Amino acid sequence: MKIKVGFGYDVHKLGEGEELWIGGIKVEHTKGSIGHSDGDVLIHAICDALLGAANMRDIGFHFPDTDPNLKGIDSKILLSKTMLLLREAGYEVGNIDSTIALERPKLKPHIPKMQEVLARVMAIDQEDIAIKATTTEKLGFVGTQQGIAAYATVLIQKNK
């Protein structure tokens, strides 16, 4: 069995009146992510981690923000397509460990639903997806509520 690890990071600017999509669910808030797609930083970080672990470049290579067909796309579709690429190369997900950095709103009550949605989209066990949330103690662009960031580490395996 071949085991690989990948790391992903994404950041989006927050804007008034935009929708806030995180982990495949809409979170009610006065600000939301600004992006070419729906701006789901968690899914984007997970996609980057998966693609990196499999040495398949990154999310921007496969789903460029210059593609007008991807404007406003649901990031769950990007994750589903990433999983197809991974499985076509013979890989399966072992587990995901992720962290979302956002000052407000508090995400703890939303994490179980995020895990449920991501597990369904990826066709993996919910227990294999860890999601943590943190603030930056009012420091930096996250702390001043100008943006949101997400980090993801993944383990993938290939049976030889």
Backbone as ProteinMPNN parsed JSONL, in Angstrom:
{"seq_chain_A": "MKIKVGFGYDVHKLGEGEELWIGGIKVEHTKGSIGHSDGDVLIHAICDALLGAANMRDIGFHFPDTDPNLKGIDSKILLSKTMLLLREAGYEVGNIDSTIALERPKLKPHIPKMQEVLARVMAIDQEDIAIKATTTEKLGFVGTQQGIAAYATVLIQKNK", "coords_chain_A": {"N_chain_A": [[0.847, -1.176, 0.0], [0.574, 2.196, -0.845], [1.121, 5.243, 0.719], [0.257, 8.647, 0.963], [0.637, 12.116, 1.835], [-1.067, 15.224, 1.917], [-1.264, 18.813, 1.788], [-3.372, 21.617, 2.105], [-4.376, 25.012, 1.518], [-6.455, 27.838, 1.738], [-7.822, 31.066, 1.096], [-10.185, 33.677, 1.373], [-11.546, 36.858, 0.626], [-13.826, 38.662, 2.673], [-17.126, 39.946, 2.226], [-19.727, 42.353, 2.61], [-23.132, 41.37, 2.489], [-22.677, 39.171, 0.857], [-22.928, 35.601, 0.267], [-22.134, 33.115, 2.711], [-20.437, 30.325, 2.38], [-19.337, 27.382, 3.728], [-17.619, 24.401, 4.023], [-19.47, 23.12, 2.426], [-21.972, 23.934, 3.251], [-24.403, 26.533, 3.753], [-23.817, 29.239, 5.773], [-25.397, 31.382, 7.925], [-24.775, 34.81, 7.95], [-23.682, 38.242, 8.129], [-21.675, 38.835, 6.394], [-19.968, 37.423, 3.576], [-18.073, 35.056, 1.568], [-16.001, 36.23, -1.03], [-15.532, 35.314, -4.273], [-14.567, 33.526, -7.315], [-15.962, 31.186, -7.597], [-18.35, 29.72, -5.378], [-16.89, 30.428, -3.212], [-16.088, 28.731, -1.112], [-13.959, 28.191, 1.272], [-13.077, 26.003, 2.825], [-13.677, 23.658, 1.353], [-12.126, 24.25, -0.896], [-9.523, 24.228, 0.178], [-9.391, 21.554, 0.962], [-9.62, 20.27, -1.552], [-7.21, 21.185, -2.754], [-5.362, 19.973, -1.024], [-5.884, 17.237, -1.474], [-5.347, 16.994, -4.25], [-2.673, 17.79, -4.269], [-1.47, 15.805, -2.678], [-1.709, 13.617, -4.375], [-0.034, 14.382, -6.346], [-1.061, 15.987, -8.433], [-1.053, 18.632, -9.256], [-2.858, 21.637, -8.604], [-5.935, 23.135, -7.327], [-6.485, 25.424, -8.845], [-5.298, 24.809, -11.267], [-6.859, 22.725, -12.298], [-9.421, 23.79, -12.125], [-9.698, 26.632, -13.162], [-9.914, 30.128, -12.263], [-10.362, 31.703, -14.373], [-12.084, 30.55, -16.051], [-15.131, 30.971, -17.462], [-17.28, 29.23, -17.244], [-17.155, 28.245, -14.723], [-17.919, 30.216, -13.047], [-19.408, 31.219, -10.105], [-19.888, 28.591, -9.363], [-20.96, 25.769, -7.453], [-18.993, 24.68, -4.896], [-19.022, 22.067, -4.024], [-19.335, 20.576, -6.295], [-16.839, 20.885, -7.477], [-15.313, 19.502, -5.593], [-16.37, 16.934, -5.852], [-15.572, 16.365, -8.489], [-12.824, 16.451, -8.1], [-12.514, 14.229, -6.452], [-13.18, 12.238, -8.311], [-10.985, 12.428, -10.081], [-8.95, 11.647, -8.337], [-9.721, 9.019, -7.662], [-9.678, 7.845, -10.196], [-6.961, 7.737, -10.536], [-6.357, 5.78, -8.799], [-6.428, 6.207, -6.051], [-7.597, 6.408, -2.638], [-9.24, 8.141, 0.025], [-7.797, 8.404, 3.187], [-7.955, 9.924, 5.619], [-9.035, 13.222, 6.682], [-7.892, 16.218, 8.043], [-8.777, 19.303, 9.188], [-8.815, 22.915, 9.489], [-10.622, 25.849, 10.114], [-10.27, 29.294, 9.93], [-11.787, 31.937, 11.319], [-13.244, 34.864, 12.492], [-15.897, 35.611, 13.183], [-19.038, 34.265, 12.119], [-19.469, 32.072, 15.001], [-18.495, 28.748, 14.491], [-18.788, 26.212, 15.567], [-21.417, 24.991, 16.078], [-22.099, 24.274, 13.477], [-20.379, 22.405, 12.455], [-20.89, 19.496, 12.591], [-22.837, 19.188, 10.512], [-21.39, 20.083, 8.306], [-19.457, 18.05, 8.187], [-21.118, 15.891, 7.599], [-22.148, 16.593, 5.056], [-19.781, 16.825, 3.498], [-18.772, 14.213, 3.72], [-20.75, 12.793, 2.365], [-20.545, 13.883, -0.256], [-17.939, 13.123, -0.899], [-18.044, 10.432, -0.619], [-17.077, 9.003, 1.635], [-16.397, 7.912, 5.023], [-17.948, 9.731, 7.621], [-16.617, 9.935, 10.025], [-14.013, 10.105, 9.247], [-13.403, 12.675, 8.668], [-12.161, 15.432, 10.039], [-12.966, 18.523, 11.413], [-12.033, 21.62, 12.518], [-12.464, 24.74, 14.212], [-11.282, 28.055, 14.528], [-10.353, 31.258, 15.913], [-8.441, 34.223, 15.221], [-7.792, 35.688, 17.344], [-8.481, 38.364, 16.991], [-6.43, 39.321, 15.39], [-4.66, 40.184, 12.389], [-5.908, 39.735, 8.942], [-8.027, 37.927, 9.201], [-8.781, 38.253, 11.859], [-9.654, 40.905, 11.867], [-11.896, 40.628, 10.464], [-11.833, 40.778, 7.71], [-11.352, 38.691, 6.077], [-11.386, 35.105, 5.446], [-9.919, 31.975, 6.248], [-8.704, 28.679, 5.467], [-7.307, 25.524, 6.315], [-6.045, 22.373, 5.353], [-5.164, 19.004, 5.861], [-4.475, 15.962, 4.365], [-4.664, 12.396, 4.123], [-3.923, 10.033, 1.784], [-4.349, 6.901, 0.104], [-3.032, 4.248, -1.865], [-3.685, 1.203, -3.239], [-1.463, -1.168, -4.216]], "CA_chain_A": [[0.0, 0.0, 0.0], [1.298, 3.45, -0.924], [0.442, 6.286, 1.495], [0.744, 10.002, 0.685], [0.033, 13.184, 2.635], [-1.174, 16.491, 1.209], [-1.644, 19.989, 2.572], [-4.036, 22.652, 1.326], [-4.664, 26.284, 2.182], [-7.204, 28.773, 0.905], [-8.251, 32.289, 1.757], [-11.08, 34.532, 0.594], [-11.968, 38.13, 1.202], [-15.231, 38.696, 3.081], [-17.833, 41.146, 1.794], [-21.103, 42.551, 3.084], [-24.204, 40.932, 1.604], [-22.316, 37.951, 0.122], [-23.267, 34.361, 0.969], [-21.009, 32.463, 3.368], [-20.456, 28.883, 2.204], [-18.184, 26.728, 4.357], [-17.816, 22.961, 4.167], [-20.628, 22.679, 1.658], [-23.244, 24.436, 3.777], [-24.537, 27.98, 3.85], [-23.832, 29.711, 7.159], [-25.993, 32.72, 7.959], [-23.916, 35.862, 8.485], [-23.812, 39.495, 7.381], [-20.612, 38.849, 5.394], [-19.725, 36.152, 2.923], [-16.844, 34.936, 0.781], [-15.965, 36.765, -2.39], [-14.706, 34.428, -5.086], [-15.068, 33.181, -8.648], [-16.969, 30.15, -7.335], [-19.12, 30.13, -4.198], [-15.94, 30.897, -2.212], [-16.027, 27.812, 0.028], [-12.53, 28.016, 1.562], [-12.78, 24.67, 3.356], [-13.651, 22.722, 0.231], [-10.982, 24.57, -1.751], [-8.323, 23.743, 0.866], [-9.415, 20.089, 0.88], [-9.287, 19.92, -2.942], [-5.78, 21.405, -2.937], [-4.637, 18.946, -0.269], [-6.057, 15.969, -2.184], [-4.62, 17.052, -5.518], [-1.251, 17.836, -3.952], [-1.042, 14.488, -2.202], [-1.639, 12.73, -5.543], [0.866, 15.038, -7.31], [-1.897, 16.375, -9.573], [-1.073, 20.096, -9.303], [-3.716, 22.27, -7.599], [-7.322, 23.423, -7.719], [-6.462, 26.436, -9.904], [-4.922, 24.157, -12.519], [-7.997, 21.944, -12.782], [-10.648, 24.602, -12.136], [-9.181, 28.006, -13.137], [-10.882, 31.215, -12.06], [-10.537, 32.386, -15.654], [-13.086, 29.782, -16.8], [-16.456, 31.541, -17.201], [-18.221, 28.158, -16.913], [-17.038, 27.96, -13.293], [-18.363, 31.392, -12.297], [-20.492, 30.952, -9.159], [-20.122, 27.148, -9.214], [-21.03, 25.152, -6.135], [-17.709, 24.019, -4.658], [-19.23, 20.625, -3.858], [-19.104, 20.005, -7.625], [-15.383, 20.827, -7.635], [-14.847, 18.427, -4.723], [-16.789, 15.688, -6.492], [-14.686, 16.161, -9.641], [-11.505, 16.144, -7.545], [-12.561, 12.827, -6.014], [-13.133, 11.407, -9.525], [-9.591, 12.429, -10.525], [-8.199, 10.856, -7.367], [-10.081, 7.603, -7.795], [-9.176, 7.391, -11.499], [-5.529, 7.479, -10.348], [-6.233, 4.644, -7.902], [-6.312, 6.615, -4.648], [-8.74, 6.571, -1.739], [-8.954, 9.013, 1.162], [-7.671, 7.793, 4.511], [-8.625, 10.872, 6.503], [-8.845, 14.654, 6.475], [-7.865, 17.055, 9.246], [-8.873, 20.661, 8.674], [-9.075, 24.024, 10.407], [-11.163, 27.073, 9.516], [-9.964, 30.476, 10.734], [-12.828, 32.94, 11.09], [-13.547, 35.535, 13.758], [-17.338, 35.459, 13.396], [-19.754, 33.728, 13.28], [-18.925, 30.861, 15.607], [-18.802, 27.639, 13.59], [-18.944, 24.942, 16.279], [-22.691, 24.297, 15.852], [-22.258, 23.898, 12.061], [-19.385, 21.408, 12.058], [-21.454, 18.177, 12.251], [-23.501, 19.234, 9.201], [-20.309, 20.141, 7.315], [-18.896, 16.7, 8.086], [-22.121, 15.062, 6.926], [-22.206, 16.967, 3.638], [-18.515, 16.472, 2.859], [-18.701, 12.75, 3.651], [-21.652, 12.363, 1.296], [-19.98, 14.284, -1.551], [-16.696, 12.397, -1.13], [-18.321, 9.005, -0.448], [-16.198, 8.472, 2.673], [-17.031, 7.929, 6.34], [-17.966, 11.011, 8.317], [-15.612, 9.892, 11.094], [-12.7, 10.346, 8.653], [-13.288, 14.101, 8.368], [-12.067, 16.292, 11.223], [-13.059, 19.959, 11.135], [-11.875, 22.457, 13.701], [-12.63, 26.162, 13.925], [-10.542, 28.915, 15.44], [-10.251, 32.677, 15.586], [-7.046, 34.66, 15.293], [-7.723, 36.624, 18.488], [-8.618, 39.707, 16.426], [-5.194, 39.695, 14.701], [-4.588, 39.943, 10.949], [-7.105, 39.926, 8.118], [-9.112, 37.122, 9.753], [-9.19, 38.883, 13.116], [-10.375, 42.15, 11.59], [-13.064, 40.19, 9.699], [-11.685, 41.099, 6.295], [-11.232, 37.474, 5.305], [-11.529, 33.779, 6.037], [-8.882, 31.06, 5.78], [-8.875, 27.271, 5.829], [-6.151, 24.653, 6.16], [-6.442, 20.964, 5.329], [-4.163, 17.971, 5.662], [-5.148, 14.719, 3.989], [-3.909, 11.165, 3.914], [-4.532, 9.203, 0.736], [-3.66, 5.617, -0.038], [-3.187, 3.564, -3.145], [-3.37, -0.206, -3.136], [-0.645, -1.568, -5.382]], "C_chain_A": [[0.896, 1.243, 0.0], [0.483, 4.525, -0.211], [1.09, 7.63, 1.181], [-0.025, 11.001, 1.54], [0.004, 14.45, 1.794], [-1.636, 17.594, 2.137], [-2.279, 21.013, 1.649], [-4.35, 23.866, 2.171], [-5.462, 27.139, 1.213], [-7.634, 29.952, 1.755], [-9.181, 33.049, 0.81], [-11.373, 35.798, 1.365], [-13.439, 38.012, 1.589], [-15.858, 40.014, 2.64], [-19.247, 41.174, 2.339], [-22.085, 42.056, 2.032], [-23.895, 39.712, 0.759], [-22.765, 36.738, 0.931], [-22.008, 33.732, 1.535], [-21.185, 30.948, 3.291], [-19.184, 28.312, 2.794], [-18.503, 25.242, 4.513], [-19.069, 22.453, 3.495], [-21.972, 23.127, 2.192], [-23.23, 25.96, 3.827], [-24.682, 28.352, 5.324], [-24.369, 31.139, 7.153], [-25.04, 33.712, 8.643], [-24.087, 37.101, 7.617], [-22.75, 39.622, 6.291], [-20.458, 37.451, 4.804], [-18.46, 36.194, 2.101], [-17.019, 35.527, -0.611], [-15.028, 35.866, -3.19], [-15.331, 34.176, -6.44], [-16.158, 32.119, -8.533], [-17.839, 30.64, -6.186], [-18.215, 30.538, -3.039], [-15.803, 30.015, -0.985], [-14.561, 27.461, 0.323], [-12.191, 26.619, 2.067], [-12.699, 23.65, 2.229], [-12.445, 22.989, -0.665], [-9.68, 24.072, -1.128], [-8.244, 22.213, 0.797], [-9.061, 19.626, -0.535], [-7.793, 20.074, -3.191], [-4.958, 20.335, -2.23], [-4.708, 17.598, -0.986], [-5.243, 15.938, -3.472], [-3.113, 17.058, -5.283], [-0.724, 16.486, -3.511], [-0.859, 13.518, -3.371], [-0.707, 13.271, -6.635], [0.135, 15.395, -8.605], [-2.069, 17.895, -9.671], [-2.027, 20.637, -8.242], [-5.084, 22.599, -8.179], [-7.386, 24.439, -8.86], [-6.083, 25.871, -11.263], [-6.124, 23.449, -13.13], [-9.268, 22.778, -12.964], [-10.262, 26.09, -12.078], [-10.273, 29.066, -12.977], [-11.038, 32.084, -13.305], [-11.592, 31.695, -16.518], [-14.475, 30.336, -16.487], [-17.509, 30.49, -16.841], [-18.204, 27.819, -15.419], [-17.5, 29.125, -12.422], [-19.565, 31.02, -11.42], [-20.754, 29.485, -8.886], [-20.138, 26.734, -7.741], [-19.736, 24.357, -5.938], [-17.845, 22.522, -4.397], [-19.029, 19.908, -5.195], [-17.609, 19.878, -7.875], [-14.795, 19.688, -6.799], [-15.185, 17.058, -5.323], [-15.88, 15.362, -7.68], [-13.263, 15.84, -9.186], [-11.451, 14.689, -7.1], [-12.528, 11.864, -7.215], [-11.697, 11.302, -10.041], [-8.739, 11.522, -9.636], [-8.454, 9.362, -7.555], [-9.634, 7.024, -9.144], [-7.688, 7.053, -11.423], [-5.287, 6.361, -9.335], [-6.128, 4.971, -6.42], [-7.66, 6.62, -3.93], [-8.293, 7.442, -0.57], [-8.876, 8.181, 2.431], [-8.377, 8.656, 5.537], [-8.265, 12.301, 6.127], [-8.844, 15.319, 7.843], [-7.815, 18.493, 8.759], [-9.171, 21.676, 9.776], [-9.571, 25.216, 9.605], [-10.827, 28.21, 10.467], [-10.944, 31.58, 10.35], [-13.192, 33.552, 12.436], [-15.021, 35.377, 14.142], [-17.98, 35.004, 12.102], [-19.037, 32.499, 13.84], [-19.393, 29.661, 14.776], [-19.086, 26.315, 14.282], [-20.291, 24.255, 16.021], [-22.89, 23.785, 14.42], [-21.368, 22.74, 11.639], [-19.985, 20.03, 11.771], [-22.138, 18.137, 10.882], [-22.466, 19.312, 8.081], [-19.717, 18.756, 7.096], [-19.841, 15.778, 7.318], [-22.133, 15.324, 5.423], [-20.934, 16.54, 2.914], [-18.378, 14.957, 2.705], [-19.576, 12.22, 2.516], [-21.054, 12.677, -0.08], [-18.766, 13.43, -1.9], [-16.868, 10.88, -1.066], [-17.294, 8.357, 0.476], [-16.948, 8.536, 3.998], [-16.89, 9.297, 6.996], [-16.88, 11.072, 9.402], [-14.198, 10.129, 10.567], [-12.48, 11.803, 8.273], [-13.305, 14.892, 9.669], [-12.105, 17.751, 10.774], [-12.967, 20.692, 12.461], [-12.067, 23.903, 13.271], [-11.866, 26.953, 14.972], [-10.706, 30.367, 15.014], [-8.765, 33.008, 15.559], [-6.887, 35.731, 16.365], [-7.666, 38.076, 18.028], [-7.347, 40.228, 15.734], [-5.295, 39.371, 13.214], [-5.908, 40.112, 10.232], [-8.28, 39.097, 8.605], [-9.671, 37.807, 10.994], [-9.954, 40.178, 12.937], [-11.59, 41.904, 10.696], [-13.048, 40.653, 8.246], [-11.652, 39.844, 5.433], [-11.41, 36.224, 6.137], [-10.433, 32.899, 5.446], [-9.227, 29.635, 6.208], [-7.608, 26.504, 5.479], [-6.651, 23.211, 6.167], [-5.219, 20.076, 5.112], [-4.924, 16.68, 5.367], [-4.149, 13.578, 3.911], [-4.655, 10.41, 2.826], [-3.708, 7.924, 0.608], [-3.999, 4.994, -1.379], [-2.795, 2.116, -2.927], [-2.63, -0.627, -4.391], [-0.874, -3.016, -5.714]], "O_chain_A": [[1.86, 1.321, 0.761], [-0.702, 4.703, -0.496], [2.315, 7.743, 1.138], [-1.173, 10.77, 1.917], [0.942, 14.723, 1.044], [-2.308, 17.347, 3.138], [-1.789, 21.253, 0.546], [-4.563, 23.766, 3.379], [-5.182, 27.162, 0.014], [-7.787, 29.844, 2.971], [-8.979, 33.055, -0.405], [-11.438, 35.802, 2.594], [-14.21, 37.336, 0.908], [-15.214, 41.062, 2.673], [-19.881, 40.132, 2.505], [-21.901, 42.289, 0.837], [-24.758, 39.251, 0.013], [-22.96, 36.836, 2.143], [-20.941, 33.801, 0.925], [-21.973, 30.363, 4.034], [-18.082, 28.704, 2.411], [-19.537, 24.878, 5.073], [-19.665, 21.471, 3.937], [-23.01, 22.746, 1.65], [-22.175, 26.585, 3.931], [-25.557, 27.843, 6.025], [-23.844, 32.002, 6.449], [-24.57, 33.481, 9.757], [-24.582, 37.012, 6.494], [-22.902, 40.422, 5.367], [-20.772, 36.445, 5.44], [-17.842, 37.249, 1.953], [-18.044, 35.344, -1.266], [-13.868, 35.682, -2.822], [-16.474, 34.558, -6.692], [-17.146, 32.142, -9.268], [-18.045, 31.844, -6.034], [-18.71, 30.951, -1.991], [-15.437, 30.504, 0.084], [-13.993, 26.558, -0.291], [-11.116, 26.102, 1.763], [-11.752, 22.867, 2.163], [-11.81, 22.048, -1.141], [-8.822, 23.546, -1.837], [-7.168, 21.648, 0.599], [-8.283, 18.686, -0.698], [-7.171, 19.189, -3.778], [-3.97, 19.847, -2.776], [-3.701, 16.898, -1.092], [-4.537, 14.968, -3.747], [-2.364, 16.407, -6.011], [0.357, 16.071, -3.93], [0.052, 12.69, -3.352], [-0.605, 12.688, -7.715], [0.625, 15.15, -9.707], [-3.109, 18.38, -10.116], [-2.02, 20.163, -7.106], [-5.351, 22.372, -9.359], [-8.239, 24.332, -9.741], [-6.5, 26.397, -12.295], [-6.377, 23.558, -14.33], [-10.083, 22.503, -13.844], [-10.476, 26.739, -11.055], [-11.388, 28.924, -13.48], [-11.76, 33.081, -13.289], [-11.951, 32.192, -17.585], [-14.954, 30.187, -15.363], [-18.515, 30.812, -16.208], [-19.128, 27.182, -14.912], [-17.475, 29.031, -11.195], [-20.598, 30.569, -11.917], [-21.747, 29.153, -8.238], [-19.418, 27.289, -6.91], [-19.427, 23.463, -6.726], [-16.87, 21.785, -4.537], [-18.598, 18.756, -5.219], [-17.156, 18.875, -8.427], [-13.885, 18.991, -7.248], [-14.364, 16.141, -5.295], [-15.468, 14.215, -7.853], [-12.575, 15.042, -9.822], [-10.462, 13.997, -7.34], [-11.917, 10.799, -7.138], [-11.243, 10.215, -10.399], [-7.921, 10.74, -10.12], [-7.525, 8.555, -7.6], [-9.256, 5.855, -9.226], [-7.206, 6.189, -12.156], [-4.138, 6.029, -9.042], [-5.776, 4.105, -5.619], [-8.712, 6.812, -4.54], [-7.113, 7.475, -0.222], [-9.754, 7.368, 2.718], [-9.278, 8.197, 6.239], [-7.331, 12.554, 5.366], [-9.685, 15.023, 8.692], [-6.917, 18.866, 8.004], [-9.7, 21.342, 10.836], [-9.02, 25.551, 8.558], [-11.067, 28.11, 11.67], [-10.938, 32.085, 9.228], [-13.422, 32.832, 13.408], [-15.344, 35.051, 15.285], [-17.469, 35.355, 11.038], [-18.117, 31.964, 13.221], [-20.564, 29.581, 14.405], [-19.579, 25.384, 13.644], [-20.316, 23.051, 15.768], [-23.761, 22.948, 14.181], [-21.579, 22.152, 10.578], [-19.612, 19.428, 10.765], [-22.023, 17.14, 10.168], [-22.633, 18.688, 7.033], [-19.5, 18.338, 5.958], [-19.405, 14.981, 6.487], [-22.128, 14.391, 4.621], [-21.003, 15.955, 1.832], [-17.917, 14.478, 1.669], [-19.18, 11.305, 1.795], [-21.059, 11.823, -0.966], [-18.579, 13.055, -3.058], [-15.955, 10.131, -1.413], [-16.718, 7.316, 0.161], [-18.013, 9.147, 4.083], [-15.836, 9.929, 6.927], [-16.302, 12.129, 9.658], [-13.277, 10.334, 11.357], [-11.484, 12.135, 7.63], [-14.342, 15.005, 10.322], [-11.37, 18.156, 9.874], [-13.719, 20.422, 13.397], [-11.857, 24.248, 12.108], [-11.809, 26.576, 16.142], [-11.141, 30.66, 13.901], [-7.93, 32.15, 15.846], [-5.982, 36.564, 16.31], [-6.931, 38.899, 18.573], [-7.206, 41.432, 15.517], [-5.942, 38.398, 12.827], [-6.896, 40.563, 10.81], [-9.427, 39.514, 8.444], [-10.885, 37.926, 11.156], [-10.806, 40.518, 13.758], [-12.231, 42.846, 10.23], [-14.091, 40.889, 7.635], [-11.888, 39.9, 4.226], [-11.564, 36.275, 7.357], [-10.062, 33.057, 4.283], [-9.946, 29.42, 7.184], [-6.933, 26.793, 4.49], [-7.575, 22.874, 6.906], [-4.357, 20.37, 4.284], [-5.899, 16.355, 6.045], [-2.958, 13.776, 3.667], [-5.859, 10.176, 2.928], [-2.529, 7.883, 0.96], [-5.08, 5.184, -1.937], [-1.685, 1.834, -2.475], [-3.129, -0.454, -5.503], [-0.278, -3.534, -6.659]]}, "name": "protein", "num_of_chains": 1, "seq": "MKIKVGFGYDVHKLGEGEELWIGGIKVEHTKGSIGHSDGDVLIHAICDALLGAANMRDIGFHFPDTDPNLKGIDSKILLSKTMLLLREAGYEVGNIDSTIALERPKLKPHIPKMQEVLARVMAIDQEDIAIKATTTEKLGFVGTQQGIAAYATVLIQKNK"}
